[in-house]
mmCIF file with all atom_site columns, C-alpha atoms and ligand atoms in Angstrom:
data_model
loop_
_atom_site.group_PDB
_atom_site.id
_atom_site.type_symbol
_atom_site.label_atom_id
_atom_site.label_alt_id
_atom_site.label_comp_id
_atom_site.label_asym_id
_atom_site.label_entity_id
_atom_site.label_seq_id
_atom_site.pdbx_PDB_ins_code
_atom_site.Cartn_x
_atom_site.Cartn_y
_atom_site.Cartn_z
_atom_site.occupancy
_atom_site.B_iso_or_equiv
_atom_site.pdbx_formal_charge
_atom_site.auth_seq_id
_atom_site.auth_comp_id
_atom_site.auth_asym_id
_atom_site.auth_atom_id
_atom_site.pdbx_PDB_model_num
ATOM   1   C CA  . MET A 1 1   ? 133.121 79.917  93.565  1.00 93.00 ? 1   MET A CA  1
ATOM   2   C CA  . ILE A 1 2   ? 133.009 82.363  90.707  1.00 93.00 ? 2   ILE A CA  1
ATOM   3   C CA  . SER A 1 3   ? 132.953 80.494  87.420  1.00 94.00 ? 3   SER A CA  1
ATOM   4   C CA  . SER A 1 4   ? 135.035 81.788  84.541  1.00 93.00 ? 4   SER A CA  1
ATOM   5   C CA  . ASN A 1 5   ? 131.797 82.167  82.541  1.00 95.00 ? 5   ASN A CA  1
ATOM   6   C CA  . ALA A 1 6   ? 130.349 84.714  84.994  1.00 94.00 ? 6   ALA A CA  1
ATOM   7   C CA  . MET A 1 7   ? 130.616 88.217  83.551  1.00 94.00 ? 7   MET A CA  1
ATOM   8   C CA  . LEU A 1 8   ? 131.358 90.755  86.284  1.00 95.00 ? 8   LEU A CA  1
ATOM   9   C CA  . GLY A 1 9   ? 131.301 94.492  85.615  1.00 95.00 ? 9   GLY A CA  1
ATOM   10  C CA  . LYS A 1 10  ? 133.944 96.859  86.877  1.00 96.00 ? 10  LYS A CA  1
ATOM   11  C CA  . GLY A 1 11  ? 133.905 97.485  90.618  1.00 96.00 ? 11  GLY A CA  1
ATOM   12  C CA  . VAL A 1 12  ? 131.673 94.553  91.561  1.00 96.00 ? 12  VAL A CA  1
ATOM   13  C CA  . VAL A 1 13  ? 132.255 93.869  95.262  1.00 96.00 ? 13  VAL A CA  1
ATOM   14  C CA  . ILE A 1 14  ? 132.301 90.283  96.508  1.00 95.00 ? 14  ILE A CA  1
ATOM   15  C CA  . HIS A 1 15  ? 133.978 90.125  99.918  1.00 90.00 ? 15  HIS A CA  1
ATOM   16  C CA  . HIS A 1 16  ? 134.156 86.329  100.043 1.00 93.00 ? 16  HIS A CA  1
ATOM   17  C CA  . PRO A 1 17  ? 134.431 84.944  96.495  1.00 93.00 ? 17  PRO A CA  1
ATOM   18  C CA  . GLU A 1 18  ? 134.872 81.444  97.931  1.00 95.00 ? 18  GLU A CA  1
ATOM   19  C CA  . LEU A 1 19  ? 131.457 81.699  99.624  1.00 97.00 ? 19  LEU A CA  1
ATOM   20  C CA  . VAL A 1 20  ? 129.306 82.576  96.606  1.00 97.00 ? 20  VAL A CA  1
ATOM   21  C CA  . ASN A 1 21  ? 128.231 80.548  93.604  1.00 97.00 ? 21  ASN A CA  1
ATOM   22  C CA  . LEU A 1 22  ? 128.119 82.568  90.401  1.00 97.00 ? 22  LEU A CA  1
ATOM   23  C CA  . TYR A 1 23  ? 128.062 80.923  86.989  1.00 97.00 ? 23  TYR A CA  1
ATOM   24  C CA  . GLY A 1 24  ? 126.987 82.003  83.498  1.00 97.00 ? 24  GLY A CA  1
ATOM   25  C CA  . CYS A 1 25  ? 125.440 85.180  84.869  1.00 98.00 ? 25  CYS A CA  1
ATOM   26  C CA  . THR A 1 26  ? 126.025 88.872  84.190  1.00 98.00 ? 26  THR A CA  1
ATOM   27  C CA  . ILE A 1 27  ? 126.596 91.325  87.050  1.00 98.00 ? 27  ILE A CA  1
ATOM   28  C CA  . GLY A 1 28  ? 126.658 95.068  86.432  1.00 98.00 ? 28  GLY A CA  1
ATOM   29  C CA  . VAL A 1 29  ? 129.149 97.707  87.471  1.00 98.00 ? 29  VAL A CA  1
ATOM   30  C CA  . GLY A 1 30  ? 129.468 98.430  91.191  1.00 98.00 ? 30  GLY A CA  1
ATOM   31  C CA  . THR A 1 31  ? 127.047 95.787  92.419  1.00 98.00 ? 31  THR A CA  1
ATOM   32  C CA  . ARG A 1 32  ? 127.722 94.266  95.857  1.00 98.00 ? 32  ARG A CA  1
ATOM   33  C CA  . ILE A 1 33  ? 127.126 90.592  96.523  1.00 98.00 ? 33  ILE A CA  1
ATOM   34  C CA  . GLY A 1 34  ? 126.950 89.034  99.991  1.00 97.00 ? 34  GLY A CA  1
ATOM   35  C CA  . THR A 1 35  ? 128.031 85.616  101.170 1.00 98.00 ? 35  THR A CA  1
ATOM   36  C CA  . PHE A 1 36  ? 126.216 82.397  100.256 1.00 98.00 ? 36  PHE A CA  1
ATOM   37  C CA  . VAL A 1 37  ? 124.516 84.017  97.264  1.00 98.00 ? 37  VAL A CA  1
ATOM   38  C CA  . GLU A 1 38  ? 123.891 81.845  94.203  1.00 98.00 ? 38  GLU A CA  1
ATOM   39  C CA  . ILE A 1 39  ? 123.314 83.434  90.808  1.00 98.00 ? 39  ILE A CA  1
ATOM   40  C CA  . GLN A 1 40  ? 122.619 80.998  87.988  1.00 98.00 ? 40  GLN A CA  1
ATOM   41  C CA  . LYS A 1 41  ? 123.383 81.002  84.300  1.00 97.00 ? 41  LYS A CA  1
ATOM   42  C CA  . ASN A 1 42  ? 121.449 83.493  82.168  1.00 97.00 ? 42  ASN A CA  1
ATOM   43  C CA  . ALA A 1 43  ? 120.487 85.612  85.160  1.00 98.00 ? 43  ALA A CA  1
ATOM   44  C CA  . VAL A 1 44  ? 121.236 89.311  84.782  1.00 98.00 ? 44  VAL A CA  1
ATOM   45  C CA  . VAL A 1 45  ? 121.887 91.699  87.664  1.00 98.00 ? 45  VAL A CA  1
ATOM   46  C CA  . GLY A 1 46  ? 122.254 95.384  86.826  1.00 98.00 ? 46  GLY A CA  1
ATOM   47  C CA  . SER A 1 47  ? 124.602 98.048  88.120  1.00 98.00 ? 47  SER A CA  1
ATOM   48  C CA  . ASP A 1 48  ? 124.737 99.419  91.675  1.00 98.00 ? 48  ASP A CA  1
ATOM   49  C CA  . CYS A 1 49  ? 122.560 96.660  93.101  1.00 98.00 ? 49  CYS A CA  1
ATOM   50  C CA  . LYS A 1 50  ? 122.921 95.158  96.560  1.00 98.00 ? 50  LYS A CA  1
ATOM   51  C CA  . ILE A 1 51  ? 122.373 91.412  96.779  1.00 98.00 ? 51  ILE A CA  1
ATOM   52  C CA  . SER A 1 52  ? 122.332 90.400  100.448 1.00 98.00 ? 52  SER A CA  1
ATOM   53  C CA  . SER A 1 53  ? 123.568 87.120  101.848 1.00 98.00 ? 53  SER A CA  1
ATOM   54  C CA  . HIS A 1 54  ? 121.835 83.773  101.259 1.00 98.00 ? 54  HIS A CA  1
ATOM   55  C CA  . SER A 1 55  ? 119.762 84.914  98.295  1.00 98.00 ? 55  SER A CA  1
ATOM   56  C CA  . PHE A 1 56  ? 119.107 82.748  95.234  1.00 98.00 ? 56  PHE A CA  1
ATOM   57  C CA  . ILE A 1 57  ? 118.752 84.336  91.795  1.00 98.00 ? 57  ILE A CA  1
ATOM   58  C CA  . CYS A 1 58  ? 117.867 81.715  89.250  1.00 98.00 ? 58  CYS A CA  1
ATOM   59  C CA  . GLU A 1 59  ? 118.068 81.422  85.496  1.00 98.00 ? 59  GLU A CA  1
ATOM   60  C CA  . GLY A 1 60  ? 115.600 83.718  83.761  1.00 97.00 ? 60  GLY A CA  1
ATOM   61  C CA  . VAL A 1 61  ? 115.703 86.512  86.331  1.00 98.00 ? 61  VAL A CA  1
ATOM   62  C CA  . THR A 1 62  ? 116.582 90.020  85.203  1.00 98.00 ? 62  THR A CA  1
ATOM   63  C CA  . ILE A 1 63  ? 117.310 92.596  87.883  1.00 98.00 ? 63  ILE A CA  1
ATOM   64  C CA  . GLU A 1 64  ? 117.697 96.170  86.697  1.00 98.00 ? 64  GLU A CA  1
ATOM   65  C CA  . ASP A 1 65  ? 119.976 98.867  88.142  1.00 98.00 ? 65  ASP A CA  1
ATOM   66  C CA  . GLY A 1 66  ? 119.913 100.039 91.747  1.00 98.00 ? 66  GLY A CA  1
ATOM   67  C CA  . VAL A 1 67  ? 117.854 97.148  93.106  1.00 98.00 ? 67  VAL A CA  1
ATOM   68  C CA  . PHE A 1 68  ? 118.107 95.996  96.728  1.00 98.00 ? 68  PHE A CA  1
ATOM   69  C CA  . VAL A 1 69  ? 117.681 92.263  97.344  1.00 98.00 ? 69  VAL A CA  1
ATOM   70  C CA  . GLY A 1 70  ? 117.455 91.399  101.045 1.00 98.00 ? 70  GLY A CA  1
ATOM   71  C CA  . HIS A 1 71  ? 118.731 88.324  102.838 1.00 98.00 ? 71  HIS A CA  1
ATOM   72  C CA  . GLY A 1 72  ? 117.468 84.921  101.814 1.00 98.00 ? 72  GLY A CA  1
ATOM   73  C CA  . VAL A 1 73  ? 115.341 86.103  98.899  1.00 98.00 ? 73  VAL A CA  1
ATOM   74  C CA  . MET A 1 74  ? 114.296 83.194  96.700  1.00 98.00 ? 74  MET A CA  1
ATOM   75  C CA  . PHE A 1 75  ? 113.476 83.600  93.039  1.00 98.00 ? 75  PHE A CA  1
ATOM   76  C CA  . THR A 1 76  ? 111.826 80.736  91.153  1.00 98.00 ? 76  THR A CA  1
ATOM   77  C CA  . ASN A 1 77  ? 111.485 79.925  87.452  1.00 98.00 ? 77  ASN A CA  1
ATOM   78  C CA  . ASP A 1 78  ? 109.287 76.829  87.207  1.00 97.00 ? 78  ASP A CA  1
ATOM   79  C CA  . ARG A 1 79  ? 105.663 77.012  88.317  1.00 95.00 ? 79  ARG A CA  1
ATOM   80  C CA  . HIS A 1 80  ? 105.078 73.241  88.397  1.00 95.00 ? 80  HIS A CA  1
ATOM   81  C CA  . PRO A 1 81  ? 108.502 71.769  89.136  1.00 95.00 ? 81  PRO A CA  1
ATOM   82  C CA  . ARG A 1 82  ? 109.164 68.049  88.845  1.00 96.00 ? 82  ARG A CA  1
ATOM   83  C CA  . ALA A 1 83  ? 112.283 65.985  89.460  1.00 96.00 ? 83  ALA A CA  1
ATOM   84  C CA  . VAL A 1 84  ? 111.284 63.301  86.973  1.00 96.00 ? 84  VAL A CA  1
ATOM   85  C CA  . THR A 1 85  ? 109.264 62.953  83.756  1.00 94.00 ? 85  THR A CA  1
ATOM   86  C CA  . PRO A 1 86  ? 105.907 61.111  83.672  1.00 93.00 ? 86  PRO A CA  1
ATOM   87  C CA  . GLU A 1 87  ? 107.931 58.038  82.682  1.00 94.00 ? 87  GLU A CA  1
ATOM   88  C CA  . GLY A 1 88  ? 109.980 58.342  85.860  1.00 95.00 ? 88  GLY A CA  1
ATOM   89  C CA  . THR A 1 89  ? 113.293 59.321  84.296  1.00 96.00 ? 89  THR A CA  1
ATOM   90  C CA  . LEU A 1 90  ? 115.210 62.322  85.580  1.00 96.00 ? 90  LEU A CA  1
ATOM   91  C CA  . GLN A 1 91  ? 114.086 65.565  83.943  1.00 95.00 ? 91  GLN A CA  1
ATOM   92  C CA  . THR A 1 92  ? 116.484 67.258  81.546  1.00 93.00 ? 92  THR A CA  1
ATOM   93  C CA  . ASP A 1 93  ? 116.517 70.819  80.213  1.00 90.00 ? 93  ASP A CA  1
ATOM   94  C CA  . ASP A 1 94  ? 114.281 69.590  77.369  1.00 92.00 ? 94  ASP A CA  1
ATOM   95  C CA  . ASP A 1 95  ? 111.495 68.626  79.774  1.00 93.00 ? 95  ASP A CA  1
ATOM   96  C CA  . TRP A 1 96  ? 110.727 72.069  81.155  1.00 94.00 ? 96  TRP A CA  1
ATOM   97  C CA  . SER A 1 97  ? 111.132 75.718  80.272  1.00 95.00 ? 97  SER A CA  1
ATOM   98  C CA  . VAL A 1 98  ? 112.309 78.669  82.268  1.00 97.00 ? 98  VAL A CA  1
ATOM   99  C CA  . VAL A 1 99  ? 109.641 81.236  83.154  1.00 98.00 ? 99  VAL A CA  1
ATOM   100 C CA  . PRO A 1 100 ? 111.388 84.624  83.352  1.00 98.00 ? 100 PRO A CA  1
ATOM   101 C CA  . SER A 1 101 ? 110.872 87.359  85.953  1.00 98.00 ? 101 SER A CA  1
ATOM   102 C CA  . VAL A 1 102 ? 111.962 90.993  86.012  1.00 98.00 ? 102 VAL A CA  1
ATOM   103 C CA  . VAL A 1 103 ? 112.752 93.406  88.840  1.00 98.00 ? 103 VAL A CA  1
ATOM   104 C CA  . ARG A 1 104 ? 112.622 96.983  87.615  1.00 98.00 ? 104 ARG A CA  1
ATOM   105 C CA  . ARG A 1 105 ? 115.133 99.649  88.614  1.00 97.00 ? 105 ARG A CA  1
ATOM   106 C CA  . ARG A 1 106 ? 115.424 100.828 92.216  1.00 97.00 ? 106 ARG A CA  1
ATOM   107 C CA  . ALA A 1 107 ? 112.974 98.269  93.568  1.00 98.00 ? 107 ALA A CA  1
ATOM   108 C CA  . SER A 1 108 ? 113.667 96.636  96.954  1.00 98.00 ? 108 SER A CA  1
ATOM   109 C CA  . ILE A 1 109 ? 112.865 93.102  98.050  1.00 98.00 ? 109 ILE A CA  1
ATOM   110 C CA  . GLY A 1 110 ? 112.688 92.385  101.782 1.00 98.00 ? 110 GLY A CA  1
ATOM   111 C CA  . SER A 1 111 ? 114.369 89.458  103.466 1.00 98.00 ? 111 SER A CA  1
ATOM   112 C CA  . ASN A 1 112 ? 113.011 85.968  102.992 1.00 98.00 ? 112 ASN A CA  1
ATOM   113 C CA  . ALA A 1 113 ? 110.609 86.983  100.217 1.00 98.00 ? 113 ALA A CA  1
ATOM   114 C CA  . THR A 1 114 ? 109.782 84.399  97.563  1.00 98.00 ? 114 THR A CA  1
ATOM   115 C CA  . ILE A 1 115 ? 109.210 85.554  94.008  1.00 98.00 ? 115 ILE A CA  1
ATOM   116 C CA  . LEU A 1 116 ? 107.073 83.158  91.973  1.00 98.00 ? 116 LEU A CA  1
ATOM   117 C CA  . PRO A 1 117 ? 107.871 82.666  88.263  1.00 98.00 ? 117 PRO A CA  1
ATOM   118 C CA  . GLY A 1 118 ? 106.773 85.115  85.598  1.00 98.00 ? 118 GLY A CA  1
ATOM   119 C CA  . VAL A 1 119 ? 106.275 88.250  87.659  1.00 98.00 ? 119 VAL A CA  1
ATOM   120 C CA  . THR A 1 120 ? 107.459 91.801  87.154  1.00 98.00 ? 120 THR A CA  1
ATOM   121 C CA  . ILE A 1 121 ? 108.269 93.846  90.240  1.00 98.00 ? 121 ILE A CA  1
ATOM   122 C CA  . GLY A 1 122 ? 107.825 97.457  89.251  1.00 98.00 ? 122 GLY A CA  1
ATOM   123 C CA  . GLU A 1 123 ? 110.200 100.373 89.420  1.00 97.00 ? 123 GLU A CA  1
ATOM   124 C CA  . GLY A 1 124 ? 110.805 101.595 92.961  1.00 97.00 ? 124 GLY A CA  1
ATOM   125 C CA  . ALA A 1 125 ? 108.435 98.988  94.409  1.00 98.00 ? 125 ALA A CA  1
ATOM   126 C CA  . LEU A 1 126 ? 109.031 97.572  97.903  1.00 98.00 ? 126 LEU A CA  1
ATOM   127 C CA  . VAL A 1 127 ? 108.337 93.921  98.725  1.00 98.00 ? 127 VAL A CA  1
ATOM   128 C CA  . GLY A 1 128 ? 107.891 93.265  102.451 1.00 98.00 ? 128 GLY A CA  1
ATOM   129 C CA  . ALA A 1 129 ? 109.904 90.711  104.364 1.00 98.00 ? 129 ALA A CA  1
ATOM   130 C CA  . GLY A 1 130 ? 108.538 87.206  104.009 1.00 98.00 ? 130 GLY A CA  1
ATOM   131 C CA  . ALA A 1 131 ? 106.143 88.072  101.179 1.00 98.00 ? 131 ALA A CA  1
ATOM   132 C CA  . VAL A 1 132 ? 105.250 85.560  98.499  1.00 98.00 ? 132 VAL A CA  1
ATOM   133 C CA  . VAL A 1 133 ? 104.910 87.518  95.267  1.00 98.00 ? 133 VAL A CA  1
ATOM   134 C CA  . THR A 1 134 ? 102.520 85.714  92.949  1.00 98.00 ? 134 THR A CA  1
ATOM   135 C CA  . ARG A 1 135 ? 101.503 88.567  90.617  1.00 98.00 ? 135 ARG A CA  1
ATOM   136 C CA  . ASP A 1 136 ? 103.033 91.639  89.035  1.00 98.00 ? 136 ASP A CA  1
ATOM   137 C CA  . VAL A 1 137 ? 103.761 94.478  91.455  1.00 98.00 ? 137 VAL A CA  1
ATOM   138 C CA  . PRO A 1 138 ? 103.009 97.981  90.105  1.00 98.00 ? 138 PRO A CA  1
ATOM   139 C CA  . ASP A 1 139 ? 105.679 100.673 90.084  1.00 97.00 ? 139 ASP A CA  1
ATOM   140 C CA  . HIS A 1 140 ? 106.219 102.160 93.579  1.00 97.00 ? 140 HIS A CA  1
ATOM   141 C CA  . ALA A 1 141 ? 103.782 99.806  95.305  1.00 98.00 ? 141 ALA A CA  1
ATOM   142 C CA  . ILE A 1 142 ? 104.546 98.357  98.747  1.00 98.00 ? 142 ILE A CA  1
ATOM   143 C CA  . VAL A 1 143 ? 103.366 94.751  98.952  1.00 98.00 ? 143 VAL A CA  1
ATOM   144 C CA  . ALA A 1 144 ? 103.436 92.326  101.865 1.00 98.00 ? 144 ALA A CA  1
ATOM   145 C CA  . GLY A 1 145 ? 101.993 89.022  102.984 1.00 98.00 ? 145 GLY A CA  1
ATOM   146 C CA  . VAL A 1 146 ? 101.194 85.648  101.496 1.00 98.00 ? 146 VAL A CA  1
ATOM   147 C CA  . PRO A 1 147 ? 100.117 86.074  98.776  1.00 98.00 ? 147 PRO A CA  1
ATOM   148 C CA  . ALA A 1 148 ? 101.578 89.571  98.522  1.00 98.00 ? 148 ALA A CA  1
ATOM   149 C CA  . ARG A 1 149 ? 99.009  92.358  98.445  1.00 98.00 ? 149 ARG A CA  1
ATOM   150 C CA  . ILE A 1 150 ? 99.350  96.096  98.064  1.00 98.00 ? 150 ILE A CA  1
ATOM   151 C CA  . VAL A 1 151 ? 99.636  97.708  101.493 1.00 98.00 ? 151 VAL A CA  1
ATOM   152 C CA  . GLY A 1 152 ? 100.855 101.141 100.414 1.00 97.00 ? 152 GLY A CA  1
ATOM   153 C CA  . TRP A 1 153 ? 102.968 103.194 98.072  1.00 96.00 ? 153 TRP A CA  1
ATOM   154 C CA  . THR A 1 154 ? 106.506 104.396 98.426  1.00 95.00 ? 154 THR A CA  1
ATOM   155 C CA  . HIS A 1 155 ? 106.974 108.033 99.366  1.00 81.00 ? 155 HIS A CA  1
ATOM   156 C CA  . ASP A 1 156 ? 109.230 108.747 96.429  1.00 75.00 ? 156 ASP A CA  1
ATOM   157 C CA  . LYS A 1 157 ? 106.344 108.531 94.012  1.00 66.00 ? 157 LYS A CA  1
ATOM   158 C CA  . PRO A 1 158 ? 102.830 108.003 95.412  1.00 54.00 ? 158 PRO A CA  1
ATOM   159 C CA  . GLN A 1 159 ? 100.596 106.329 92.893  1.00 51.00 ? 159 GLN A CA  1
ATOM   160 C CA  . PRO A 1 160 ? 97.001  107.382 92.296  1.00 58.00 ? 160 PRO A CA  1
ATOM   161 C CA  . GLN A 1 161 ? 96.062  103.742 91.717  1.00 57.00 ? 161 GLN A CA  1
ATOM   162 C CA  . ALA A 1 162 ? 96.423  103.197 95.478  1.00 50.00 ? 162 ALA A CA  1
ATOM   163 C CA  . GLU A 1 163 ? 92.748  103.793 96.004  1.00 46.00 ? 163 GLU A CA  1
ATOM   164 C CA  . ALA A 1 164 ? 91.798  102.063 92.784  1.00 44.00 ? 164 ALA A CA  1
ATOM   165 C CA  . ALA A 1 165 ? 93.476  98.918  94.176  1.00 44.00 ? 165 ALA A CA  1
ATOM   166 C CA  . GLY A 1 166 ? 90.557  99.125  96.590  1.00 39.00 ? 166 GLY A CA  1
ATOM   167 C CA  . SER A 1 167 ? 89.430  96.599  99.086  1.00 36.00 ? 167 SER A CA  1
ATOM   168 C CA  . SER A 1 168 ? 91.069  93.574  97.553  1.00 45.00 ? 168 SER A CA  1
ATOM   169 C CA  . GLY A 1 169 ? 94.466  95.282  97.387  1.00 48.00 ? 169 GLY A CA  1
ATOM   170 C CA  . ARG A 1 170 ? 95.690  92.276  95.462  1.00 50.00 ? 170 ARG A CA  1
ATOM   171 C CA  . VAL A 1 171 ? 98.686  92.854  93.272  1.00 55.00 ? 171 VAL A CA  1
ATOM   172 C CA  . SER A 1 172 ? 97.589  92.927  89.660  1.00 48.00 ? 172 SER A CA  1
HETATM 173 C C1  . COA B 2 .   ? 106.373 95.871  104.473 1.00 97.92 ? 1   COA B C1  1
HETATM 174 C C2  . COA B 2 .   ? 107.124 97.004  105.149 1.00 97.92 ? 1   COA B C2  1
HETATM 175 C C3  . COA B 2 .   ? 107.824 97.870  104.090 1.00 97.92 ? 1   COA B C3  1
HETATM 176 C C4  . COA B 2 .   ? 106.088 97.840  105.882 1.00 97.92 ? 1   COA B C4  1
HETATM 177 O O1  . COA B 2 .   ? 106.743 98.852  106.610 1.00 97.92 ? 1   COA B O1  1
HETATM 178 P P1  . COA B 2 .   ? 105.884 100.065 107.196 1.00 97.92 ? 1   COA B P1  1
HETATM 179 O O2  . COA B 2 .   ? 105.193 100.777 106.080 1.00 97.92 ? 1   COA B O2  1
HETATM 180 O O3  . COA B 2 .   ? 106.778 100.855 108.066 1.00 97.92 ? 1   COA B O3  1
HETATM 181 O O4  . COA B 2 .   ? 104.714 99.346  107.982 1.00 97.92 ? 1   COA B O4  1
HETATM 182 P P2  . COA B 2 .   ? 104.522 99.086  109.548 1.00 97.92 ? 1   COA B P2  1
HETATM 183 O O5  . COA B 2 .   ? 105.739 98.501  110.149 1.00 97.92 ? 1   COA B O5  1
HETATM 184 O O6  . COA B 2 .   ? 103.948 100.358 110.140 1.00 97.92 ? 1   COA B O6  1
HETATM 185 O O7  . COA B 2 .   ? 103.384 97.966  109.540 1.00 97.92 ? 1   COA B O7  1
HETATM 186 C C5  . COA B 2 .   ? 102.076 98.238  109.049 1.00 97.92 ? 1   COA B C5  1
HETATM 187 C C6  . COA B 2 .   ? 101.284 96.954  109.165 1.00 97.92 ? 1   COA B C6  1
HETATM 188 O O8  . COA B 2 .   ? 101.797 95.980  108.234 1.00 97.92 ? 1   COA B O8  1
HETATM 189 C C7  . COA B 2 .   ? 102.238 94.796  108.941 1.00 97.92 ? 1   COA B C7  1
HETATM 190 N N1  . COA B 2 .   ? 103.468 94.377  108.309 1.00 97.92 ? 1   COA B N1  1
HETATM 191 C C8  . COA B 2 .   ? 104.645 95.050  108.305 1.00 97.92 ? 1   COA B C8  1
HETATM 192 N N2  . COA B 2 .   ? 105.548 94.360  107.590 1.00 97.92 ? 1   COA B N2  1
HETATM 193 C C9  . COA B 2 .   ? 104.938 93.237  107.170 1.00 97.92 ? 1   COA B C9  1
HETATM 194 C C10 . COA B 2 .   ? 105.378 92.148  106.392 1.00 97.92 ? 1   COA B C10 1
HETATM 195 N N3  . COA B 2 .   ? 106.634 92.089  105.920 1.00 97.92 ? 1   COA B N3  1
HETATM 196 N N4  . COA B 2 .   ? 104.494 91.172  106.128 1.00 97.92 ? 1   COA B N4  1
HETATM 197 C C11 . COA B 2 .   ? 103.229 91.222  106.606 1.00 97.92 ? 1   COA B C11 1
HETATM 198 N N5  . COA B 2 .   ? 102.747 92.260  107.338 1.00 97.92 ? 1   COA B N5  1
HETATM 199 C C12 . COA B 2 .   ? 103.616 93.242  107.611 1.00 97.92 ? 1   COA B C12 1
HETATM 200 C C13 . COA B 2 .   ? 102.419 95.255  110.397 1.00 97.92 ? 1   COA B C13 1
HETATM 201 O O9  . COA B 2 .   ? 102.246 94.172  111.291 1.00 97.92 ? 1   COA B O9  1
HETATM 202 C C14 . COA B 2 .   ? 101.344 96.292  110.535 1.00 97.92 ? 1   COA B C14 1
HETATM 203 O O10 . COA B 2 .   ? 100.109 95.632  110.707 1.00 97.92 ? 1   COA B O10 1
HETATM 204 P P3  . COA B 2 .   ? 99.001  96.227  111.723 1.00 97.92 ? 1   COA B P3  1
HETATM 205 O O11 . COA B 2 .   ? 98.652  97.585  111.174 1.00 97.92 ? 1   COA B O11 1
HETATM 206 O O12 . COA B 2 .   ? 97.895  95.235  111.634 1.00 97.92 ? 1   COA B O12 1
HETATM 207 O O13 . COA B 2 .   ? 99.660  96.316  113.047 1.00 97.92 ? 1   COA B O13 1
HETATM 208 C C15 . COA B 2 .   ? 108.218 96.504  106.136 1.00 97.92 ? 1   COA B C15 1
HETATM 209 O O14 . COA B 2 .   ? 107.632 96.016  107.333 1.00 97.92 ? 1   COA B O14 1
HETATM 210 C C16 . COA B 2 .   ? 109.109 95.426  105.568 1.00 97.92 ? 1   COA B C16 1
HETATM 211 O O15 . COA B 2 .   ? 108.788 94.239  105.541 1.00 97.92 ? 1   COA B O15 1
HETATM 212 N N6  . COA B 2 .   ? 110.292 95.902  105.090 1.00 97.92 ? 1   COA B N6  1
HETATM 213 C C17 . COA B 2 .   ? 111.344 95.038  104.601 1.00 97.92 ? 1   COA B C17 1
HETATM 214 C C18 . COA B 2 .   ? 112.442 94.882  105.667 1.00 97.92 ? 1   COA B C18 1
HETATM 215 C C19 . COA B 2 .   ? 113.555 94.000  105.156 1.00 97.92 ? 1   COA B C19 1
HETATM 216 O O16 . COA B 2 .   ? 113.346 92.859  104.814 1.00 97.92 ? 1   COA B O16 1
HETATM 217 N N7  . COA B 2 .   ? 114.757 94.558  105.054 1.00 97.92 ? 1   COA B N7  1
HETATM 218 C C20 . COA B 2 .   ? 115.852 93.809  104.432 1.00 97.92 ? 1   COA B C20 1
HETATM 219 C C21 . COA B 2 .   ? 117.229 93.972  104.967 1.00 97.92 ? 1   COA B C21 1
HETATM 220 S S1  . COA B 2 .   ? 117.466 94.491  106.608 1.00 97.92 ? 1   COA B S1  1
#
C-alpha cells in the first residue's frame, strides 16, 4: 500500500506497490524499494538509494542519497519503548518522543542490522550484517557485531582514526 500522503520522487522503482507500506514519508528520485518494506511518516529517504526487502524505516529516520539498506534492516526511534503509560492506559503520541537517526550519503547497512535510536551512520560507512548499532559510526568506518564496533575502514577513503580507535574499537 502506498498512501496518498507518501511523496515519491521521479523514477522511484517499486516493483510490487501492493507489498510495501509507505505513508507520510518522502522518497527521493530514482530510489528502489523492495517488497515488504515499511517506511513511516516523517521518514526521509534520499535519491538513488536501494532499500532491500523486509526493511523497516521508522519515523525520525533520515537517509541521505546513494545509501544501500540491506534486507531486514530495522531502524528504531524509542530507546525505552512502552505500550502503556504508568497508569496502564495505552500510550499516545503525547507520551513519548521520536529520537531521530541519520544515515549519511553512500553508506551501506548490511542485512538484519538493527539501528538503535539517535545514531548517525557516517558517509560511506559500512555496517556489517546482523550488527546492532548503538553509537555513531564515523565516516567510512566498517562496523560489525553486537554492539557494533569498528573492524576496518572502507577502501574508498581510509581514515587515519583507524588506529586511534585502538584496542576498544568501539564506535564513538
Ligand atoms: C562486515 C563485513 C563488511 C566484513 O567483510 P570483510 O571485510 O570482507 O571481512 P571478512 O569476511 O574477511 O571477515 C573478517 C572477520 O570479521 C568477521 N565478520 C565478518 N562479517 C561479520 C559480521 N557481519 N558480524 C560479525 N563478524 C563478522 C569474520 O568472521 C572474520 O572474523 P575472523 O577474522 O575472526 O575469522 C561483511 O562481512 C558484511 O557483513 N557485509 C554485509 C553483507 C550484507 O549484509 N549484504 C547485504 C545484501 S546481500
